[in-house]
PDB file of C-alpha atoms and ligand atoms in Angstrom:
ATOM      1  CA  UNK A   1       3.377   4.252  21.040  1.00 41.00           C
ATOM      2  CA  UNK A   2       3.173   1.481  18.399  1.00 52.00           C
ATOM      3  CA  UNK A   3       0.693   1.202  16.118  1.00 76.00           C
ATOM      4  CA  UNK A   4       1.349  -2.550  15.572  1.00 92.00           C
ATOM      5  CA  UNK A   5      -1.524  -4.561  14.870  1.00 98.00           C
ATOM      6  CA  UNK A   6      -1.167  -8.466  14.635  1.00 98.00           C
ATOM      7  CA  UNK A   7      -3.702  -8.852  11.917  1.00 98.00           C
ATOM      8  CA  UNK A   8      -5.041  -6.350   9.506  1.00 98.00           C
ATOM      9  CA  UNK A   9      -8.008  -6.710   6.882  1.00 98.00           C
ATOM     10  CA  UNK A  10      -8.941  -4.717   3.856  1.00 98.00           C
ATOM     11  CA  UNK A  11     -11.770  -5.077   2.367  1.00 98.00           C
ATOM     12  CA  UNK A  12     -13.630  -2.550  -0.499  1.00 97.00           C
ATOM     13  CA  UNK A  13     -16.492  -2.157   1.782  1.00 95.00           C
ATOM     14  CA  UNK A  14     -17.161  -2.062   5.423  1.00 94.00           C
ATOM     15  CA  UNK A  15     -19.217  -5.540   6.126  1.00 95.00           C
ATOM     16  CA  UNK A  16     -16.463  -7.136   4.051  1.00 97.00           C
ATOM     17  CA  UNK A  17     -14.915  -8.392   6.007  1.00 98.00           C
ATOM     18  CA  UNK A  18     -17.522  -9.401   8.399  1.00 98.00           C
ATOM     19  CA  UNK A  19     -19.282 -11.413   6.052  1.00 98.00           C
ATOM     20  CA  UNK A  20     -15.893 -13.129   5.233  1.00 98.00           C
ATOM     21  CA  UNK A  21     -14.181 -13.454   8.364  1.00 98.00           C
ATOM     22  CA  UNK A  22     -15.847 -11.856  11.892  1.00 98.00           C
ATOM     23  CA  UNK A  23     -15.084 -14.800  13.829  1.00 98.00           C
ATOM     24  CA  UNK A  24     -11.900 -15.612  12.700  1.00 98.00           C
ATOM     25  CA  UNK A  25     -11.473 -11.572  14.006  1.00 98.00           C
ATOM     26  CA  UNK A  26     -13.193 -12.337  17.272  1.00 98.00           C
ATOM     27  CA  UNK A  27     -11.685 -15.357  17.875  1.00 98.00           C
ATOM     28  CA  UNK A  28      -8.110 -13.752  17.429  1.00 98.00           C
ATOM     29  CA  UNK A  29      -9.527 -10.916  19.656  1.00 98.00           C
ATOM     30  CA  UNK A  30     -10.316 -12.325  22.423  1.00 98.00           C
ATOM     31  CA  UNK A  31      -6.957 -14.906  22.180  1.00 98.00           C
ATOM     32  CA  UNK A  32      -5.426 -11.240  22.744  1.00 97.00           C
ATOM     33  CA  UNK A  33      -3.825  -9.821  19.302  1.00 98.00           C
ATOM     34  CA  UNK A  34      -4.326  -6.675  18.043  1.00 98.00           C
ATOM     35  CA  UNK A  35      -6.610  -6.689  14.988  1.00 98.00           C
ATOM     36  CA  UNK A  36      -7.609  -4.081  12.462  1.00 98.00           C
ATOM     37  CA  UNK A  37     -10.038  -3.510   9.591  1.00 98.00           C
ATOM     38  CA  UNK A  38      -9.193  -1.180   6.911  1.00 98.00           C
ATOM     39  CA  UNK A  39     -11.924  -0.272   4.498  1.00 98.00           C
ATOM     40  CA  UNK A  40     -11.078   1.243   1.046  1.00 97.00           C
ATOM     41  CA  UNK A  41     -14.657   3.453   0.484  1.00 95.00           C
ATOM     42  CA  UNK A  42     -17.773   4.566   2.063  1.00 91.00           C
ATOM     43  CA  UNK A  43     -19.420   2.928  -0.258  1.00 84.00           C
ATOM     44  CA  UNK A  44     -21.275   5.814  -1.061  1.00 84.00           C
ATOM     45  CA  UNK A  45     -23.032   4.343  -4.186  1.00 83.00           C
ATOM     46  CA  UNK A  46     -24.855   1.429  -2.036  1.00 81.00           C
ATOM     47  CA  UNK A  47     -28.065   1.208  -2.953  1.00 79.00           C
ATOM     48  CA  UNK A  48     -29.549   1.402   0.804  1.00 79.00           C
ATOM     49  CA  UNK A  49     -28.300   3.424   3.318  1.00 81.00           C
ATOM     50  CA  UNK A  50     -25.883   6.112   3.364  1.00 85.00           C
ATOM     51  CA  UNK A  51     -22.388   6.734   3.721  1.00 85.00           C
ATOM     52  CA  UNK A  52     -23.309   8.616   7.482  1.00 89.00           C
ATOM     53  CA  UNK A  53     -25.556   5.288   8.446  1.00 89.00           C
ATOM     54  CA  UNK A  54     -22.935   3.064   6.943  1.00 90.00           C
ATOM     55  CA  UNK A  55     -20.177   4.674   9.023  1.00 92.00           C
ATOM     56  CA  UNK A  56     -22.636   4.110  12.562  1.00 94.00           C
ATOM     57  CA  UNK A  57     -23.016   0.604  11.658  1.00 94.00           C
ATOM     58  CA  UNK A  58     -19.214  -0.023  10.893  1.00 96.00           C
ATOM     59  CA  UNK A  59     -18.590   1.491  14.346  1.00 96.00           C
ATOM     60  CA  UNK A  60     -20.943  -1.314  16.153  1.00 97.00           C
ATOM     61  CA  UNK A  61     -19.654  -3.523  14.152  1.00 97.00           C
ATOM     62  CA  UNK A  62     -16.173  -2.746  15.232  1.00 98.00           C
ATOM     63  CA  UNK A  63     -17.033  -2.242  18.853  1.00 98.00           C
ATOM     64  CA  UNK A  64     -18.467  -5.770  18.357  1.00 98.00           C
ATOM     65  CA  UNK A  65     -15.727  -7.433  17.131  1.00 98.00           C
ATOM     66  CA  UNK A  66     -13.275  -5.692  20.075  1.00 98.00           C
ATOM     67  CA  UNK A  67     -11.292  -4.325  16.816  1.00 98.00           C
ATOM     68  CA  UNK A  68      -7.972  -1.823  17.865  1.00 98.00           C
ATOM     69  CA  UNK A  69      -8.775  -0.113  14.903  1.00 97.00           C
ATOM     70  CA  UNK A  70     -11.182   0.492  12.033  1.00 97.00           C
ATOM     71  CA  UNK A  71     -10.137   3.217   9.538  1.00 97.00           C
ATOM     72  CA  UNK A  72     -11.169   3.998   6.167  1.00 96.00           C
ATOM     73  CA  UNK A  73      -9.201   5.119   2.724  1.00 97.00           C
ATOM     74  CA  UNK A  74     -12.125   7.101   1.267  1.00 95.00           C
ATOM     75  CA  UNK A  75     -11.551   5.572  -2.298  1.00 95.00           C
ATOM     76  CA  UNK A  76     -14.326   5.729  -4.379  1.00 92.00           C
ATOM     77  CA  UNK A  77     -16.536   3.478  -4.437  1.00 88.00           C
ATOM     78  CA  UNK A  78     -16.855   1.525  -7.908  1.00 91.00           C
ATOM     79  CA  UNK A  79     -13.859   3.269  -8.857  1.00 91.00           C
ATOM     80  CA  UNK A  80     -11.052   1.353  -7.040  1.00 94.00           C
ATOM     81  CA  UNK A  81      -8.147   0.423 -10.184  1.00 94.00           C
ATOM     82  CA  UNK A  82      -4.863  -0.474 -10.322  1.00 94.00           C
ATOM     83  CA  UNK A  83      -3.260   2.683 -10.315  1.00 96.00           C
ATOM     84  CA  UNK A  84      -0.047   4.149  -8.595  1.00 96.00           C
ATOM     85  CA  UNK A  85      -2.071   6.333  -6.067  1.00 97.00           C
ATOM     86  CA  UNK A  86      -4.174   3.812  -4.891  1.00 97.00           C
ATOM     87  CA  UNK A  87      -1.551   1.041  -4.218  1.00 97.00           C
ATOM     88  CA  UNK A  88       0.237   3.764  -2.382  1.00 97.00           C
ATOM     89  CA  UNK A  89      -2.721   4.613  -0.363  1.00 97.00           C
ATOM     90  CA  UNK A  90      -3.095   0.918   0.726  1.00 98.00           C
ATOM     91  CA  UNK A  91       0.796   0.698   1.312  1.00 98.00           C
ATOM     92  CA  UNK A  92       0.438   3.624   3.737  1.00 97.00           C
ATOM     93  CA  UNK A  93      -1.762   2.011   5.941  1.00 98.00           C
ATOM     94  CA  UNK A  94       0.410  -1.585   5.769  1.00 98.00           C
ATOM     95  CA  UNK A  95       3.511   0.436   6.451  1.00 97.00           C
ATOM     96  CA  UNK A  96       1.549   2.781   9.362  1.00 97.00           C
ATOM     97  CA  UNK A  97       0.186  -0.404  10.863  1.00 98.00           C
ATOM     98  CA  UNK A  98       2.924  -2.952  10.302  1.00 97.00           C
ATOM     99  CA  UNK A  99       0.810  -6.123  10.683  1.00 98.00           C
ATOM    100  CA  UNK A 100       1.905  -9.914  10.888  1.00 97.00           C
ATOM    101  CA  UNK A 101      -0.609 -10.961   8.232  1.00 98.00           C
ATOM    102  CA  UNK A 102      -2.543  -9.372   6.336  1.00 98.00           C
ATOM    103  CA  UNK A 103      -6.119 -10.554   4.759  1.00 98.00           C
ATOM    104  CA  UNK A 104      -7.714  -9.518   1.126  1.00 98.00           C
ATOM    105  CA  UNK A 105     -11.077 -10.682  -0.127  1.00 98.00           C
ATOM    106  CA  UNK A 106     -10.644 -13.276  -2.202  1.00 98.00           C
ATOM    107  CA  UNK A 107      -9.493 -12.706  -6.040  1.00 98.00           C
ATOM    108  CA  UNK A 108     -13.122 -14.017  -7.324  1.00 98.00           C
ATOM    109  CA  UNK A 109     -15.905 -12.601  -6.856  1.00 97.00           C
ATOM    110  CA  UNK A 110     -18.869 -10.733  -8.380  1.00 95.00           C
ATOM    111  CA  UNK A 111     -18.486  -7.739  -7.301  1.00 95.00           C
ATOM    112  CA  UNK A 112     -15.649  -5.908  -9.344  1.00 95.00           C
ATOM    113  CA  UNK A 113     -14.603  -3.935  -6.342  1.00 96.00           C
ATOM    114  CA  UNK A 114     -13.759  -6.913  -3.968  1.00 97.00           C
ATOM    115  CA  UNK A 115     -12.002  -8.430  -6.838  1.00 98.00           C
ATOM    116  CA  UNK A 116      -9.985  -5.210  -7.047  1.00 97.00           C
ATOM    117  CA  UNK A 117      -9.432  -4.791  -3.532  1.00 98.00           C
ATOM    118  CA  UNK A 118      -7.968  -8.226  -3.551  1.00 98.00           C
ATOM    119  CA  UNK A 119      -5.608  -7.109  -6.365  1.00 98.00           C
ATOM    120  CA  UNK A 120      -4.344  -4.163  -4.771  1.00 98.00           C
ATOM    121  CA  UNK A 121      -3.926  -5.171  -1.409  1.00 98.00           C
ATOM    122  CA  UNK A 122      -1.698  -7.873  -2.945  1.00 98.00           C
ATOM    123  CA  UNK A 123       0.493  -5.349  -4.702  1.00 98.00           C
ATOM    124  CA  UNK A 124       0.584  -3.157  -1.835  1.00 98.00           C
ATOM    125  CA  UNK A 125       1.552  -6.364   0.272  1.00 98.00           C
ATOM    126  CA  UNK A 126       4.998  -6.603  -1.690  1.00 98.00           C
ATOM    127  CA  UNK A 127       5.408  -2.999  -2.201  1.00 97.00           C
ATOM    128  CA  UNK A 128       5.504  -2.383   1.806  1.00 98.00           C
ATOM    129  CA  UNK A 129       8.837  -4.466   2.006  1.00 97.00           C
ATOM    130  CA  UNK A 130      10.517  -2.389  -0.391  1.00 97.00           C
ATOM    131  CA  UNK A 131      12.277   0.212   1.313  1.00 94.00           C
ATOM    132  CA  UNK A 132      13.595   2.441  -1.686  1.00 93.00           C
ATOM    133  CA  UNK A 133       9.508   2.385  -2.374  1.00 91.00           C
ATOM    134  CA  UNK A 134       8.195   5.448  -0.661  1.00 89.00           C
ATOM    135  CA  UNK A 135      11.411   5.430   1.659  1.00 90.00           C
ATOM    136  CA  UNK A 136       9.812   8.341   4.267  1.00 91.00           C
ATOM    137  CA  UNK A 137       8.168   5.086   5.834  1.00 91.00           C
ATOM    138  CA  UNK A 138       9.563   2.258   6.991  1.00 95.00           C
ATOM    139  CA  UNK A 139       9.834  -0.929   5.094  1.00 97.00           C
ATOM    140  CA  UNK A 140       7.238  -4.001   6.689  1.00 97.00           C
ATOM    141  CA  UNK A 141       7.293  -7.443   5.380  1.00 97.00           C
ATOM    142  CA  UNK A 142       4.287  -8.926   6.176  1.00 97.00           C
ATOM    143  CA  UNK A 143       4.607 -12.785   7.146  1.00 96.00           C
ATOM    144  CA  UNK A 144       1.378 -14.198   5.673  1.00 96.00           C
ATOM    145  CA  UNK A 145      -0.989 -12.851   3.130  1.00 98.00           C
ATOM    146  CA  UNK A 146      -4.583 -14.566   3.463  1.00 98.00           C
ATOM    147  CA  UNK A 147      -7.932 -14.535   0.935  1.00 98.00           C
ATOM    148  CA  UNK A 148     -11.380 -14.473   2.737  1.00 98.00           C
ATOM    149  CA  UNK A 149     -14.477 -15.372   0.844  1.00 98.00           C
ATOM    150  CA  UNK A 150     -17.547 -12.696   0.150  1.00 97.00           C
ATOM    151  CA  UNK A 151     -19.350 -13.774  -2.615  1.00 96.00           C
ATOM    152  CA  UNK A 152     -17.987 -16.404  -4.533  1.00 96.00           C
ATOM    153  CA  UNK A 153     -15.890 -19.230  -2.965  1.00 96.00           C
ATOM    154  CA  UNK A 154     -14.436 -22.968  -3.064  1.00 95.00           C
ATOM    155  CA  UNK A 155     -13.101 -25.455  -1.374  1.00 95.00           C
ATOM    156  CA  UNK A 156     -10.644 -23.290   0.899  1.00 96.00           C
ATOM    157  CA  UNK A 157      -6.854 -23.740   1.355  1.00 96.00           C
ATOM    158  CA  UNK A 158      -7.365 -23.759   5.196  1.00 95.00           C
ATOM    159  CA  UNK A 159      -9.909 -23.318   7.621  1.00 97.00           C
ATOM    160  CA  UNK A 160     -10.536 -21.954  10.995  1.00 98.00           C
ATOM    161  CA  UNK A 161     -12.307 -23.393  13.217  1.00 98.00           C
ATOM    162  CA  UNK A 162     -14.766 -20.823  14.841  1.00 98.00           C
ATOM    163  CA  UNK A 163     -18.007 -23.089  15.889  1.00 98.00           C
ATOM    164  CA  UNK A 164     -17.310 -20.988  19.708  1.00 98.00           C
ATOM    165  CA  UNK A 165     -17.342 -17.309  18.033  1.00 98.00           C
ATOM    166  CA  UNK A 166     -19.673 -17.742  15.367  1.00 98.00           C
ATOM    167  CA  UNK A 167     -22.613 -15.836  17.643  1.00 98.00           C
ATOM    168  CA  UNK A 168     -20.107 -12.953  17.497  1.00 98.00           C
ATOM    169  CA  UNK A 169     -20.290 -13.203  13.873  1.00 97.00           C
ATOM    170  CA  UNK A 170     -23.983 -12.847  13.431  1.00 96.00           C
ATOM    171  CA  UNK A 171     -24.295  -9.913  15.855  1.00 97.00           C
ATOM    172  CA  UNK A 172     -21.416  -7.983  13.866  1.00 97.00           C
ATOM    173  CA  UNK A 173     -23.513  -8.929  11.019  1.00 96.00           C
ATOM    174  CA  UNK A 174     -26.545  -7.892  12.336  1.00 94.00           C
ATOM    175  CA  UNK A 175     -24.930  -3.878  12.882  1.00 94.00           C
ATOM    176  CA  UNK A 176     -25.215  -3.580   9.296  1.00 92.00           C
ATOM    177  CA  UNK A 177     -29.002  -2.939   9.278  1.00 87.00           C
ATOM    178  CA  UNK A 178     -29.617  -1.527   6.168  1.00 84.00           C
ATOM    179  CA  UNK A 179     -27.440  -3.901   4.202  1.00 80.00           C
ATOM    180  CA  UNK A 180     -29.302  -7.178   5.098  1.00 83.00           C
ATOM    181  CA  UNK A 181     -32.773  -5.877   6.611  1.00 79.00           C
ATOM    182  CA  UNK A 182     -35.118  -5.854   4.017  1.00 75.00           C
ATOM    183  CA  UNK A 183     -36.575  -1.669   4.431  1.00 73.00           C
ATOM    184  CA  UNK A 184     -39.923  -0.278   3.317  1.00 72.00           C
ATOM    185  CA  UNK A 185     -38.531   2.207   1.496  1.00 76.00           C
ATOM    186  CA  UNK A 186     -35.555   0.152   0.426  1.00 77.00           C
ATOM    187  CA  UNK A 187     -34.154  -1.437  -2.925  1.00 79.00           C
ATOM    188  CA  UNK A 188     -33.854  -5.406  -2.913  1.00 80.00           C
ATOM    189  CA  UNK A 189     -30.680  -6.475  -3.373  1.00 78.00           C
ATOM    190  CA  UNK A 190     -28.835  -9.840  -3.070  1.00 78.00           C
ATOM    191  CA  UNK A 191     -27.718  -8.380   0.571  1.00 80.00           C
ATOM    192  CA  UNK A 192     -31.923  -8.081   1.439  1.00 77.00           C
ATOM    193  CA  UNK A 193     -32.673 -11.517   0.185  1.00 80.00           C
ATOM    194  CA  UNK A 194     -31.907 -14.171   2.789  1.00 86.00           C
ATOM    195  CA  UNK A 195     -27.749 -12.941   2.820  1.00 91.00           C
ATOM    196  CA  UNK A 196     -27.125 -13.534   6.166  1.00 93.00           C
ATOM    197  CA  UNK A 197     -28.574 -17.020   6.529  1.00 94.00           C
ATOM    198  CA  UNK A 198     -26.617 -18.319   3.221  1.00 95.00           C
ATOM    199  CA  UNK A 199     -23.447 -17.143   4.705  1.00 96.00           C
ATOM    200  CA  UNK A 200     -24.453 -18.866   7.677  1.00 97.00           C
ATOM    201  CA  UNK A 201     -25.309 -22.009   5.601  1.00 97.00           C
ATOM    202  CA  UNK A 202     -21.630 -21.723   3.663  1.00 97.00           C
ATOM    203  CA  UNK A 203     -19.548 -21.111   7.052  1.00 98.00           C
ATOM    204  CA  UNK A 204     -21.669 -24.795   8.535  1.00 98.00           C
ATOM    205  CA  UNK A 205     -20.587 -26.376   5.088  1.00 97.00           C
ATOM    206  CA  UNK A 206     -17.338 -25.068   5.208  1.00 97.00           C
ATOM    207  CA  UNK A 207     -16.745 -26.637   8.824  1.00 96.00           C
ATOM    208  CA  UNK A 208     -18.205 -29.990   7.145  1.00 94.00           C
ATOM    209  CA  UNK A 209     -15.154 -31.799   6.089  1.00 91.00           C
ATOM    210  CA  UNK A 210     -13.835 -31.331   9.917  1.00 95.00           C
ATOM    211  CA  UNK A 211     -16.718 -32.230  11.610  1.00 96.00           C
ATOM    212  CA  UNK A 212     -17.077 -28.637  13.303  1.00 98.00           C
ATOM    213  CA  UNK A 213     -20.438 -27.039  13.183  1.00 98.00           C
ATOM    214  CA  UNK A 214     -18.920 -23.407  11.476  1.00 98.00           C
ATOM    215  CA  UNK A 215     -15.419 -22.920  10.151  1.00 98.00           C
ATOM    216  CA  UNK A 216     -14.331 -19.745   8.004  1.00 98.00           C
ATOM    217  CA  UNK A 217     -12.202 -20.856   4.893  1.00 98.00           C
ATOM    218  CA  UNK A 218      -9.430 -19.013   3.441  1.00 98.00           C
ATOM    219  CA  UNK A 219      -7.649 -19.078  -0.227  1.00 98.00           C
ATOM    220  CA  UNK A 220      -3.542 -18.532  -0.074  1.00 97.00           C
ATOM    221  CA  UNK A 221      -1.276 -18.375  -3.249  1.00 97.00           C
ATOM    222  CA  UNK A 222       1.850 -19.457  -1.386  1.00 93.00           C
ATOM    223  CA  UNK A 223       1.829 -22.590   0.592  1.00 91.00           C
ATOM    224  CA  UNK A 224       0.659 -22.182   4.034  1.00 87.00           C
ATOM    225  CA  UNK A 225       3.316 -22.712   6.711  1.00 85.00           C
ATOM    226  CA  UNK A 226       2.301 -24.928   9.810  1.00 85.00           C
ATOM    227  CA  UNK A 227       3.626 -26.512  12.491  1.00 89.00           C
ATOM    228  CA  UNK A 228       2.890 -29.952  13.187  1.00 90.00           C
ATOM    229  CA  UNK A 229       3.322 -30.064  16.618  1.00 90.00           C
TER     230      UNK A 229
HETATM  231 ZN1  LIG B   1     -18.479  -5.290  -0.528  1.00 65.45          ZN
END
């Protein structure tokens, strides 16, 4: 059987790309394509939680979001770089999975690990058409390469409009407990102070300049393709 997914998302973390992009994923969900999340770590140095609890909540998450799949590279955590093995590893999955388009966080950000994500999933983007490169699997050429926004972002490239999934959103968001929920025994972090609520606030400002109440806005370094009619 075909792996195929329509869509497929990396991001460094799991909760990535839920803070980016869940209802873009639920809207596309329930419109019936096949969507995946691929995570590159555990993210086994997070300063709440564990990798075991992280894992549980990625699960609800996914279950959620009505993903097809959720899988995970293992890479570790604050140690994702440019390097031959780890493109590879992220080529694997693009070539197992053949997906449409593919999404990366976006290339700015504070965290140095979403900023590398982006980076590799980029390379591993053109690599997986290449089909001298790692010939044992068969060449994909993915149509559209997108950039979702974690941390730091601007005025997008395009938006999509998601005002009718954006409760979706918010309950994915809510799996990941110990990111956002401020714990007794936990360790304030930007994620415990108010996260949730500003990336509510940036997805209603995002849908501003269309006069929806929430949009989620993507980056693209090609020029988006659309049909006018
Ligand atoms: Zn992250």
């Amino acid at each position: 059987m075909s792996k195929g997914l329509d869509i497929l998302i990396f991001g460094a973390h799991a909760d990535d790309a839920e803070i980016g992009m869940a209802a873009t994923i639920a809207k596309h969900v329930q419109a019936g394509y096949k969507v995946g999340i691929c995570d590159l770590t555990e993210a086994e140095l997070s300063s709440n939680g564990n990798v075991e609890l992280r894992k549980q909540e990625a699960d609800k998450a996914s279950n959620v979001l009505g993903l097809e799949v959720r899988t995970n590279l293992g890479l570790p955590d604050r140690g994702l770089y440019m390097t031959p093995e780890h493109v590879a590893a992220v080529t694997s999955v693009i070539r197992e999975y053949a997906p449409r388009v593919v999404f990366a966080p976006y290339w700015e950000d504070r965290h140095p690990d979403h900023v590398a994500c982006s980076k590799l999933v980029e390379e591993a983007v053109f690599n997986a058409k290449l089909r001298n490169w790692m010939p044992d699997k068969p060449a994909v050429l993915v149509e559209d390469l997108y950039f979702y926004f974690i941390n730091d972002w601007r005025t997008p490239d395009l938006i999509v409009d998601v005002s009718d999934h954006y409760e979706i959103k918010m309950k994915s968001l809510m799996c990941y407990e110990s990111q956002f929920t401020p714990a007794k025994d936990g360790v304030a972090t930007p994620l415990t102070q108010g996260y949730v609520e500003r990336v509510k606030a940036r997805d209603a400002l995002l849908g501003q300049r269309k006069l929806i109440p929430y949009a989620e806005g993507f980056a693209v370094k090609t020029p988006y393709k659309v049909h006018l009619f």
